[in-house]
């Protein structure tokens, strides 16, 4: 069976469809002060920082200290993020077994059951997952249980039963996220028309927040109603949604309205609503033109902002790939995967990079071998093979730069290392990340 990982997209879906980290904190710490020296609390902090190995250590300490149910639950979550689903399912089973006073901890039990079912889904143990969802149909989160059981039916090509569960799910929880998730399930199974019916139903829900406008923009985009999408997304951009910036820019770029896209990106920088997303968009425009030096400058500038770091850092890797600097790209990807170990696209891209680096090293050895037989040494100087050794890699420290052209972008190329991005929507080497990961 092909090993799968708890990708960024599935993590986001899990946060929407299950009671994820926020629910955990509410369950375990409501009504009492948080002891920051507590091992379980430290484990949760490590999870938020994506330090999954560190989280495992803290949660094990919590178990050793007598907090078995919570500790095993935390271990299971960390294992999920690390793609260790068998271990995760076992940890969740131990958590459930160690719950004291089950009648007083129904919310906690329901939460763990959702996670355990998700682990079974990842392991393709659909009957085991369905058994849990059947049990959860009587719980507080009935809508989630119906949606996820419907997903299993769809996987098993039982679309009649899936449709019934989906209708029940949105009747219980008529949220944009549910409708979009149902649509994605249908699309994955080549039944886009069936999914579109749910999106059209979702359009009847009136928006009340910037996030609602973003979701309606997503829905209109999927339905190819681009004028509607633009209207909703502009409202979402005004509220500071970086995701809306990326999607609206994509709407313009797809329509060939590149000037509108650039104007949007520049406005986000000027207004400081989503400056990182703005710089990322400008970088994408330059990448499309093939001007990777300018694109890298925009990425670098964007990394000084707080938003859209993941997109920017992945695009930095893509730029180095386009410049055939596979060694630098591979080094940055290595750090990317250290921060985002379960990112499926990054894992795939890393395999490509590893193969290119090996080819580069093999070619270099061949050239060196031939130069050793040539006393002049003209065949290879040994310089410039690894850009990371040339002083461009600042280890996350920003260097001083000049800006003679007044565009706010450093004239000298310099690279800012750090933390990394979710590349699951990178269509192929060369396209960059345009945040289709809505």
Protein backbone atom coordinates (compact mmCIF):
# COMPACT_ATOMS: atom_id res chain seq x y z
CA UNK A 1 0.00 0.00 0.00
CA UNK A 2 1.36 3.42 -0.95
CA UNK A 3 2.36 5.39 2.11
CA UNK A 4 0.48 8.66 2.35
CA UNK A 5 1.08 11.63 4.58
CA UNK A 6 -1.22 13.92 6.50
CA UNK A 7 -0.87 16.68 3.91
CA UNK A 8 -1.42 20.37 4.52
CA UNK A 9 -4.72 20.19 2.70
CA UNK A 10 -5.92 17.24 4.78
CA UNK A 11 -4.68 18.96 7.91
CA UNK A 12 -6.81 21.95 7.00
CA UNK A 13 -9.79 19.71 6.30
CA UNK A 14 -9.22 17.94 9.59
CA UNK A 15 -9.30 21.26 11.40
CA UNK A 16 -12.59 22.04 9.67
CA UNK A 17 -14.23 18.65 9.96
CA UNK A 18 -12.95 17.52 13.32
CA UNK A 19 -12.34 19.13 16.67
CA UNK A 20 -8.68 19.86 16.22
CA UNK A 21 -6.18 21.74 18.36
CA UNK A 22 -8.50 24.51 19.50
CA UNK A 23 -11.00 22.00 20.83
CA UNK A 24 -8.22 20.19 22.62
CA UNK A 25 -7.24 23.27 24.56
CA UNK A 26 -10.85 24.03 25.40
CA UNK A 27 -11.47 20.52 26.65
CA UNK A 28 -8.41 20.18 28.77
CA UNK A 29 -7.78 23.63 30.11
CA UNK A 30 -11.20 25.25 30.40
CA UNK A 31 -11.94 26.53 33.85
CA UNK A 32 -8.42 26.23 35.19
CA UNK A 33 -5.12 28.03 34.96
CA UNK A 34 -2.56 26.64 32.54
CA UNK A 35 0.69 25.45 34.11
CA UNK A 36 3.30 26.19 31.46
CA UNK A 37 5.65 23.64 33.04
CA UNK A 38 3.05 20.93 32.44
CA UNK A 39 4.34 18.35 29.94
CA UNK A 40 1.03 18.10 28.11
CA UNK A 41 0.80 21.86 27.68
CA UNK A 42 4.37 21.93 26.38
CA UNK A 43 3.48 19.16 23.95
CA UNK A 44 0.59 21.20 22.60
CA UNK A 45 2.88 24.19 22.22
CA UNK A 46 5.34 22.04 20.29
CA UNK A 47 2.53 20.89 17.97
CA UNK A 48 1.61 24.48 17.22
CA UNK A 49 5.25 25.13 16.31
CA UNK A 50 5.26 22.02 14.08
CA UNK A 51 7.92 20.44 16.29
CA UNK A 52 6.36 17.00 16.11
CA UNK A 53 9.31 15.05 17.48
CA UNK A 54 9.53 17.43 20.43
CA UNK A 55 5.78 17.09 20.93
CA UNK A 56 6.09 13.30 21.09
CA UNK A 57 8.66 13.58 23.87
CA UNK A 58 6.48 15.94 25.90
CA UNK A 59 3.36 13.83 25.45
CA UNK A 60 5.25 10.72 26.53
CA UNK A 61 6.32 12.61 29.64
CA UNK A 62 2.66 13.44 30.25
CA UNK A 63 1.81 9.73 30.01
CA UNK A 64 4.65 8.87 32.39
CA UNK A 65 3.31 11.51 34.75
CA UNK A 66 -0.13 9.94 34.89
CA UNK A 67 -1.99 11.93 32.22
CA UNK A 68 -2.50 8.82 30.11
CA UNK A 69 -5.63 9.74 28.14
CA UNK A 70 -4.46 13.22 27.17
CA UNK A 71 -0.87 12.13 26.61
CA UNK A 72 -1.76 9.28 24.26
CA UNK A 73 -4.13 11.57 22.41
CA UNK A 74 -1.28 14.03 21.86
CA UNK A 75 1.03 11.22 20.75
CA UNK A 76 -1.58 10.15 18.22
CA UNK A 77 -1.93 13.65 16.78
CA UNK A 78 1.85 14.06 16.46
CA UNK A 79 2.08 10.66 14.77
CA UNK A 80 -0.64 11.75 12.32
CA UNK A 81 1.39 14.77 11.28
CA UNK A 82 4.45 12.54 10.88
CA UNK A 83 2.52 10.15 8.65
CA UNK A 84 2.72 7.31 11.19
CA UNK A 85 -0.92 6.29 11.00
CA UNK A 86 -0.66 2.80 12.43
CA UNK A 87 1.09 4.16 15.51
CA UNK A 88 -1.45 6.99 15.68
CA UNK A 89 -4.43 4.63 15.65
CA UNK A 90 -2.84 2.60 18.44
CA UNK A 91 -2.19 5.72 20.51
CA UNK A 92 -5.79 6.84 20.13
CA UNK A 93 -6.98 3.39 21.23
CA UNK A 94 -4.83 3.68 24.36
CA UNK A 95 -6.20 7.17 25.00
CA UNK A 96 -9.78 5.92 24.82
CA UNK A 97 -8.97 2.97 27.05
CA UNK A 98 -7.48 5.24 29.71
CA UNK A 99 -10.31 7.77 29.94
CA UNK A 100 -11.56 7.95 33.50
CA UNK A 101 -15.25 8.66 34.10
CA UNK A 102 -16.39 8.28 30.46
CA UNK A 103 -19.81 9.80 31.17
CA UNK A 104 -18.13 13.01 32.29
CA UNK A 105 -15.73 13.13 29.34
CA UNK A 106 -17.98 12.55 26.35
CA UNK A 107 -16.58 15.51 24.42
CA UNK A 108 -13.03 14.27 24.85
CA UNK A 109 -13.98 10.75 23.75
CA UNK A 110 -15.77 12.08 20.68
CA UNK A 111 -12.76 14.17 19.77
CA UNK A 112 -10.38 11.19 20.00
CA UNK A 113 -12.76 9.02 18.00
CA UNK A 114 -12.73 11.51 15.12
CA UNK A 115 -8.95 11.40 15.09
CA UNK A 116 -8.88 7.62 15.27
CA UNK A 117 -11.30 7.39 12.34
CA UNK A 118 -9.09 9.78 10.36
CA UNK A 119 -6.11 7.52 11.01
CA UNK A 120 -8.10 4.56 9.71
CA UNK A 121 -9.02 6.57 6.61
CA UNK A 122 -5.36 7.26 5.92
CA UNK A 123 -4.64 3.54 6.35
CA UNK A 124 -7.51 2.77 3.96
CA UNK A 125 -9.26 0.78 6.69
CA UNK A 126 -12.62 2.10 5.58
CA UNK A 127 -14.80 -0.36 7.47
CA UNK A 128 -13.08 0.50 10.75
CA UNK A 129 -13.50 4.22 10.06
CA UNK A 130 -17.16 3.78 9.09
CA UNK A 131 -17.85 1.90 12.32
CA UNK A 132 -16.59 4.89 14.29
CA UNK A 133 -18.60 7.38 12.23
CA UNK A 134 -21.73 5.30 12.82
CA UNK A 135 -21.05 5.62 16.53
CA UNK A 136 -20.55 9.38 16.20
CA UNK A 137 -23.86 9.99 14.43
CA UNK A 138 -25.44 10.40 17.87
CA UNK A 139 -22.78 12.81 19.13
CA UNK A 140 -22.44 16.59 19.18
CA UNK A 141 -20.82 16.73 15.75
CA UNK A 142 -23.34 14.78 13.73
CA UNK A 143 -22.77 16.84 10.60
CA UNK A 144 -19.07 15.97 10.56
CA UNK A 145 -19.83 12.31 11.07
CA UNK A 146 -22.31 12.23 8.18
CA UNK A 147 -19.91 14.09 5.88
CA UNK A 148 -17.01 11.77 6.63
CA UNK A 149 -19.10 8.63 6.37
CA UNK A 150 -20.33 9.95 3.04
CA UNK A 151 -16.72 10.35 1.97
CA UNK A 152 -16.17 6.65 2.66
CA UNK A 153 -19.24 5.76 0.61
CA UNK A 154 -17.84 7.85 -2.26
CA UNK A 155 -14.50 6.06 -2.04
CA UNK A 156 -16.42 2.79 -2.27
CA UNK A 157 -18.41 4.07 -5.29
CA UNK A 158 -21.66 4.08 -3.31
CA UNK A 159 -22.69 7.51 -4.52
CA UNK A 160 -26.37 7.13 -3.71
CA UNK A 161 -25.57 6.60 -0.03
CA UNK A 162 -22.84 9.24 -0.17
CA UNK A 163 -25.28 11.83 -1.51
CA UNK A 164 -27.77 11.09 1.25
CA UNK A 165 -25.09 11.54 3.89
CA UNK A 166 -23.86 14.76 2.31
CA UNK A 167 -27.37 16.21 2.27
CA UNK A 168 -27.78 15.27 5.91
CA UNK A 169 -24.41 16.84 6.74
CA UNK A 170 -25.21 20.25 5.24
CA UNK A 171 -28.70 20.23 6.74
CA UNK A 172 -27.04 19.90 10.15
CA UNK A 173 -24.13 22.23 9.40
CA UNK A 174 -24.72 24.49 6.38
CA UNK A 175 -21.20 25.90 6.24
CA UNK A 176 -19.21 26.94 3.17
CA UNK A 177 -16.43 24.59 4.25
CA UNK A 178 -18.73 21.58 4.24
CA UNK A 179 -20.08 22.40 0.79
CA UNK A 180 -16.57 22.88 -0.61
CA UNK A 181 -15.36 19.64 0.95
CA UNK A 182 -18.27 17.75 -0.60
CA UNK A 183 -17.51 19.34 -3.97
CA UNK A 184 -13.86 18.27 -3.74
CA UNK A 185 -14.91 14.71 -2.93
CA UNK A 186 -17.08 14.58 -6.05
CA UNK A 187 -14.36 16.15 -8.21
CA UNK A 188 -11.84 13.59 -7.01
CA UNK A 189 -14.25 10.90 -8.18
CA UNK A 190 -14.87 12.54 -11.59
CA UNK A 191 -18.41 13.62 -10.67
CA UNK A 192 -17.94 17.38 -10.84
CA UNK A 193 -21.53 18.03 -11.94
CA UNK A 194 -22.85 16.38 -8.77
CA UNK A 195 -20.51 18.49 -6.68
CA UNK A 196 -21.54 21.68 -8.47
CA UNK A 197 -25.11 21.19 -7.23
CA UNK A 198 -23.85 21.55 -3.66
CA UNK A 199 -21.83 24.66 -4.52
CA UNK A 200 -24.90 26.28 -6.06
CA UNK A 201 -26.80 25.53 -2.87
CA UNK A 202 -23.99 27.11 -0.83
CA UNK A 203 -24.35 30.34 -2.81
CA UNK A 204 -27.71 30.86 -1.11
CA UNK A 205 -25.96 31.41 2.24
CA UNK A 206 -25.48 35.14 2.85
CA UNK A 207 -21.94 36.21 3.82
CA UNK A 208 -21.37 38.12 7.04
CA UNK A 209 -17.56 38.23 7.33
CA UNK A 210 -14.48 38.64 5.18
CA UNK A 211 -13.85 34.92 5.46
CA UNK A 212 -17.37 34.25 4.17
CA UNK A 213 -16.64 36.41 1.13
CA UNK A 214 -13.43 34.49 0.55
CA UNK A 215 -15.27 31.18 0.66
CA UNK A 216 -17.96 32.47 -1.71
CA UNK A 217 -15.19 33.68 -3.99
CA UNK A 218 -13.75 30.16 -3.98
CA UNK A 219 -17.17 28.71 -4.76
CA UNK A 220 -17.80 31.14 -7.62
CA UNK A 221 -14.34 30.43 -9.00
CA UNK A 222 -14.98 26.69 -9.01
CA UNK A 223 -18.27 27.32 -10.83
CA UNK A 224 -16.36 29.47 -13.35
CA UNK A 225 -18.46 32.50 -12.41
CA UNK A 226 -15.48 34.82 -12.51
CA UNK A 227 -17.34 38.13 -12.26
CA UNK A 228 -19.03 36.96 -9.07
CA UNK A 229 -15.73 35.59 -7.79
CA UNK A 230 -14.06 38.96 -8.35
CA UNK A 231 -16.75 40.79 -6.39
CA UNK A 232 -16.56 38.48 -3.39
CA UNK A 233 -12.78 38.29 -3.42
CA UNK A 234 -12.35 42.07 -3.55
CA UNK A 235 -14.40 42.33 -0.36
CA UNK A 236 -12.30 39.59 1.21
CA UNK A 237 -9.06 41.31 0.17
CA UNK A 238 -10.27 44.52 1.82
CA UNK A 239 -10.66 42.56 5.05
CA UNK A 240 -7.02 41.41 4.86
CA UNK A 241 -7.39 37.87 3.52
CA UNK A 242 -4.07 36.81 1.98
CA UNK A 243 -5.73 33.76 0.47
CA UNK A 244 -8.21 36.02 -1.31
CA UNK A 245 -5.34 38.06 -2.72
CA UNK A 246 -3.79 34.97 -4.26
CA UNK A 247 -7.06 33.69 -5.69
CA UNK A 248 -8.15 37.06 -7.07
CA UNK A 249 -4.73 37.44 -8.66
CA UNK A 250 -5.19 34.03 -10.23
CA UNK A 251 -8.59 35.08 -11.57
CA UNK A 252 -6.94 38.06 -13.28
CA UNK A 253 -3.96 36.08 -14.54
CA UNK A 254 -6.20 33.34 -15.95
CA UNK A 255 -8.20 36.01 -17.76
CA UNK A 256 -5.01 37.50 -19.21
CA UNK A 257 -5.47 40.70 -17.19
CA UNK A 258 -1.92 40.85 -15.89
CA UNK A 259 -1.99 44.59 -15.29
CA UNK A 260 -4.98 44.16 -12.98
CA UNK A 261 -3.16 41.40 -11.13
CA UNK A 262 -0.07 43.56 -10.64
CA UNK A 263 -2.21 46.49 -9.50
CA UNK A 264 -3.88 44.23 -6.95
CA UNK A 265 -0.58 42.91 -5.63
CA UNK A 266 0.94 46.39 -5.40
CA UNK A 267 -2.16 47.70 -3.60
CA UNK A 268 -1.85 44.95 -0.98
CA UNK A 269 1.69 46.11 -0.32
CA UNK A 270 0.81 49.81 -0.25
CA UNK A 271 -2.22 49.32 2.00
CA UNK A 272 -0.34 46.78 4.14
CA UNK A 273 -3.41 44.50 4.04
CA UNK A 274 -1.46 41.44 2.87
CA UNK A 275 2.02 42.60 1.84
CA UNK A 276 3.56 39.14 1.79
CA UNK A 277 0.86 37.92 -0.56
CA UNK A 278 1.42 41.01 -2.69
CA UNK A 279 5.13 40.34 -3.06
CA UNK A 280 4.42 36.69 -3.76
CA UNK A 281 2.04 37.69 -6.54
CA UNK A 282 4.57 40.05 -8.08
CA UNK A 283 7.14 37.25 -7.93
CA UNK A 284 4.75 34.96 -9.80
CA UNK A 285 4.31 37.60 -12.50
CA UNK A 286 8.07 37.79 -12.96
CA UNK A 287 8.37 34.01 -12.94
CA UNK A 288 5.83 33.78 -15.73
CA UNK A 289 7.97 36.18 -17.77
CA UNK A 290 11.05 34.09 -17.02
CA UNK A 291 12.72 36.90 -15.05
CA UNK A 292 13.82 34.80 -12.09
CA UNK A 293 16.29 37.34 -10.74
CA UNK A 294 13.51 39.89 -10.27
CA UNK A 295 11.21 37.20 -8.91
CA UNK A 296 13.79 36.29 -6.29
CA UNK A 297 14.03 39.93 -5.20
CA UNK A 298 10.28 40.07 -4.68
CA UNK A 299 10.34 36.82 -2.73
CA UNK A 300 13.13 38.14 -0.55
CA UNK A 301 11.25 41.33 0.19
CA UNK A 302 8.09 39.39 0.93
CA UNK A 303 9.88 37.26 3.49
CA UNK A 304 10.31 40.33 5.68
CA UNK A 305 6.51 40.43 6.07
CA UNK A 306 4.40 38.26 8.35
CA UNK A 307 1.93 36.76 5.88
CA UNK A 308 2.31 34.19 3.08
CA UNK A 309 5.73 32.94 4.18
CA UNK A 310 4.98 29.40 3.13
CA UNK A 311 4.14 30.39 -0.42
CA UNK A 312 7.13 32.69 -0.68
CA UNK A 313 9.59 30.15 0.64
CA UNK A 314 8.39 27.43 -1.68
CA UNK A 315 8.59 29.78 -4.64
CA UNK A 316 12.14 30.59 -3.61
CA UNK A 317 12.94 26.91 -4.11
CA UNK A 318 11.18 26.88 -7.49
CA UNK A 319 13.16 29.91 -8.62
CA UNK A 320 16.46 28.23 -7.81
CA UNK A 321 15.27 25.18 -9.73
CA UNK A 322 14.58 27.35 -12.77
CA UNK A 323 18.03 28.84 -12.45
CA UNK A 324 19.41 25.27 -12.51
CA UNK A 325 20.88 25.82 -9.05
CA UNK A 326 19.66 22.46 -7.82
CA UNK A 327 22.13 22.27 -4.94
CA UNK A 328 20.79 25.45 -3.32
CA UNK A 329 17.21 24.42 -4.06
CA UNK A 330 17.84 21.04 -2.44
CA UNK A 331 19.38 22.63 0.65
CA UNK A 332 16.40 24.91 1.07
CA UNK A 333 14.02 22.02 0.47
CA UNK A 334 15.79 20.07 3.20
CA UNK A 335 15.02 22.83 5.69
CA UNK A 336 11.51 23.13 4.28
CA UNK A 337 10.81 19.47 4.98
CA UNK A 338 12.27 19.80 8.47
CA UNK A 339 9.53 22.33 9.16
CA UNK A 340 6.81 20.69 7.05
CA UNK A 341 7.63 16.96 7.09
CA UNK A 342 4.25 15.82 5.77
CA UNK A 343 3.91 18.07 2.75
CA UNK A 344 3.17 15.74 -0.15
CA UNK A 345 4.20 18.06 -2.97
CA UNK A 346 7.43 18.95 -1.21
CA UNK A 347 8.21 15.27 -0.71
CA UNK A 348 7.64 14.63 -4.42
CA UNK A 349 9.67 17.66 -5.42
CA UNK A 350 12.47 16.64 -3.09
CA UNK A 351 12.84 13.34 -4.93
CA UNK A 352 13.27 15.28 -8.16
CA UNK A 353 15.82 17.58 -6.55
CA UNK A 354 17.79 14.69 -5.09
CA UNK A 355 18.05 13.09 -8.52
CA UNK A 356 19.20 16.36 -10.11
CA UNK A 357 21.79 16.95 -7.40
CA UNK A 358 23.18 13.45 -7.94
CA UNK A 359 23.37 14.11 -11.66
CA UNK A 360 25.14 17.41 -11.01
CA UNK A 361 27.61 15.81 -8.63
CA UNK A 362 28.23 12.97 -11.06
CA UNK A 363 28.93 15.44 -13.85
CA UNK A 364 31.24 17.42 -11.58
CA UNK A 365 33.23 14.30 -10.69
CA UNK A 366 33.56 13.43 -14.35
CA UNK A 367 34.83 16.93 -15.15
CA UNK A 368 37.26 16.87 -12.22
CA UNK A 369 38.53 13.50 -13.38
CA UNK A 370 39.20 14.84 -16.84
CA UNK A 371 40.83 18.00 -15.46
CA UNK A 372 43.24 15.93 -13.38
CA UNK A 373 44.56 14.50 -16.61
CA UNK A 374 44.87 18.07 -17.93
CA UNK A 375 47.70 19.96 -16.12
CA UNK A 376 46.19 23.30 -17.09
CA UNK A 377 43.08 22.59 -14.98
CA UNK A 378 40.93 24.59 -17.39
CA UNK A 379 38.17 21.98 -17.37
CA UNK A 380 36.91 22.95 -13.92
CA UNK A 381 37.71 25.64 -11.37
CA UNK A 382 35.66 24.00 -8.65
CA UNK A 383 33.89 27.31 -7.96
CA UNK A 384 30.23 28.16 -8.21
CA UNK A 385 28.98 24.63 -7.90
CA UNK A 386 27.16 25.27 -4.65
CA UNK A 387 25.53 28.67 -4.33
CA UNK A 388 24.92 27.97 -0.66
CA UNK A 389 28.68 28.17 -0.16
CA UNK A 390 29.07 31.48 -1.97
CA UNK A 391 27.86 33.66 0.87
CA UNK A 392 24.29 34.07 -0.38
CA UNK A 393 22.88 31.81 2.31
CA UNK A 394 22.35 34.07 5.32
CA UNK A 395 20.90 31.44 7.66
CA UNK A 396 17.83 33.55 8.16
CA UNK A 397 19.66 36.84 8.86
CA UNK A 398 18.69 39.68 6.56
CA UNK A 399 21.59 41.61 5.08
CA UNK A 400 21.74 45.34 4.38
CA UNK A 401 20.82 46.21 0.82
CA UNK A 402 20.67 49.17 -1.53
CA UNK A 403 17.58 50.28 -3.42
CA UNK A 404 18.75 52.61 -6.16
CA UNK A 405 15.63 52.22 -8.29
CA UNK A 406 13.25 53.06 -5.44
CA UNK A 407 11.01 50.06 -5.92
CA UNK A 408 11.43 48.81 -2.38
CA UNK A 409 13.25 45.74 -3.65
CA UNK A 410 16.95 45.16 -2.85
CA UNK A 411 19.22 45.69 -5.85
CA UNK A 412 21.64 43.05 -4.59
CA UNK A 413 20.38 39.51 -4.63
CA UNK A 414 20.36 37.97 -1.21
CA UNK A 415 18.55 35.03 0.20
CA UNK A 416 16.58 34.72 3.42
CA UNK A 417 16.43 31.21 4.78
CA UNK A 418 13.94 30.21 7.38
CA UNK A 419 10.75 28.32 7.54
CA UNK A 420 8.84 26.97 4.65
CA UNK A 421 5.73 26.46 2.51
CA UNK A 422 2.93 24.15 1.52
CA UNK A 423 3.55 23.25 -2.11
CA UNK A 424 0.74 20.83 -2.69
CA UNK A 425 -0.77 22.94 -5.45
CA UNK A 426 2.42 23.33 -7.43
CA UNK A 427 1.20 21.85 -10.68
CA UNK A 428 4.66 20.99 -11.92
CA UNK A 429 8.22 22.18 -11.66
CA UNK A 430 8.17 25.61 -13.18
CA UNK A 431 4.79 27.03 -12.26
CA UNK A 432 5.49 28.24 -8.75
CA UNK A 433 2.98 28.35 -5.94
CA UNK A 434 -0.06 30.47 -6.67
CA UNK A 435 -2.01 29.54 -3.55
CA UNK A 436 -4.59 27.41 -5.28
CA UNK A 437 -4.48 25.67 -1.90
CA UNK A 438 -7.64 27.45 -0.90
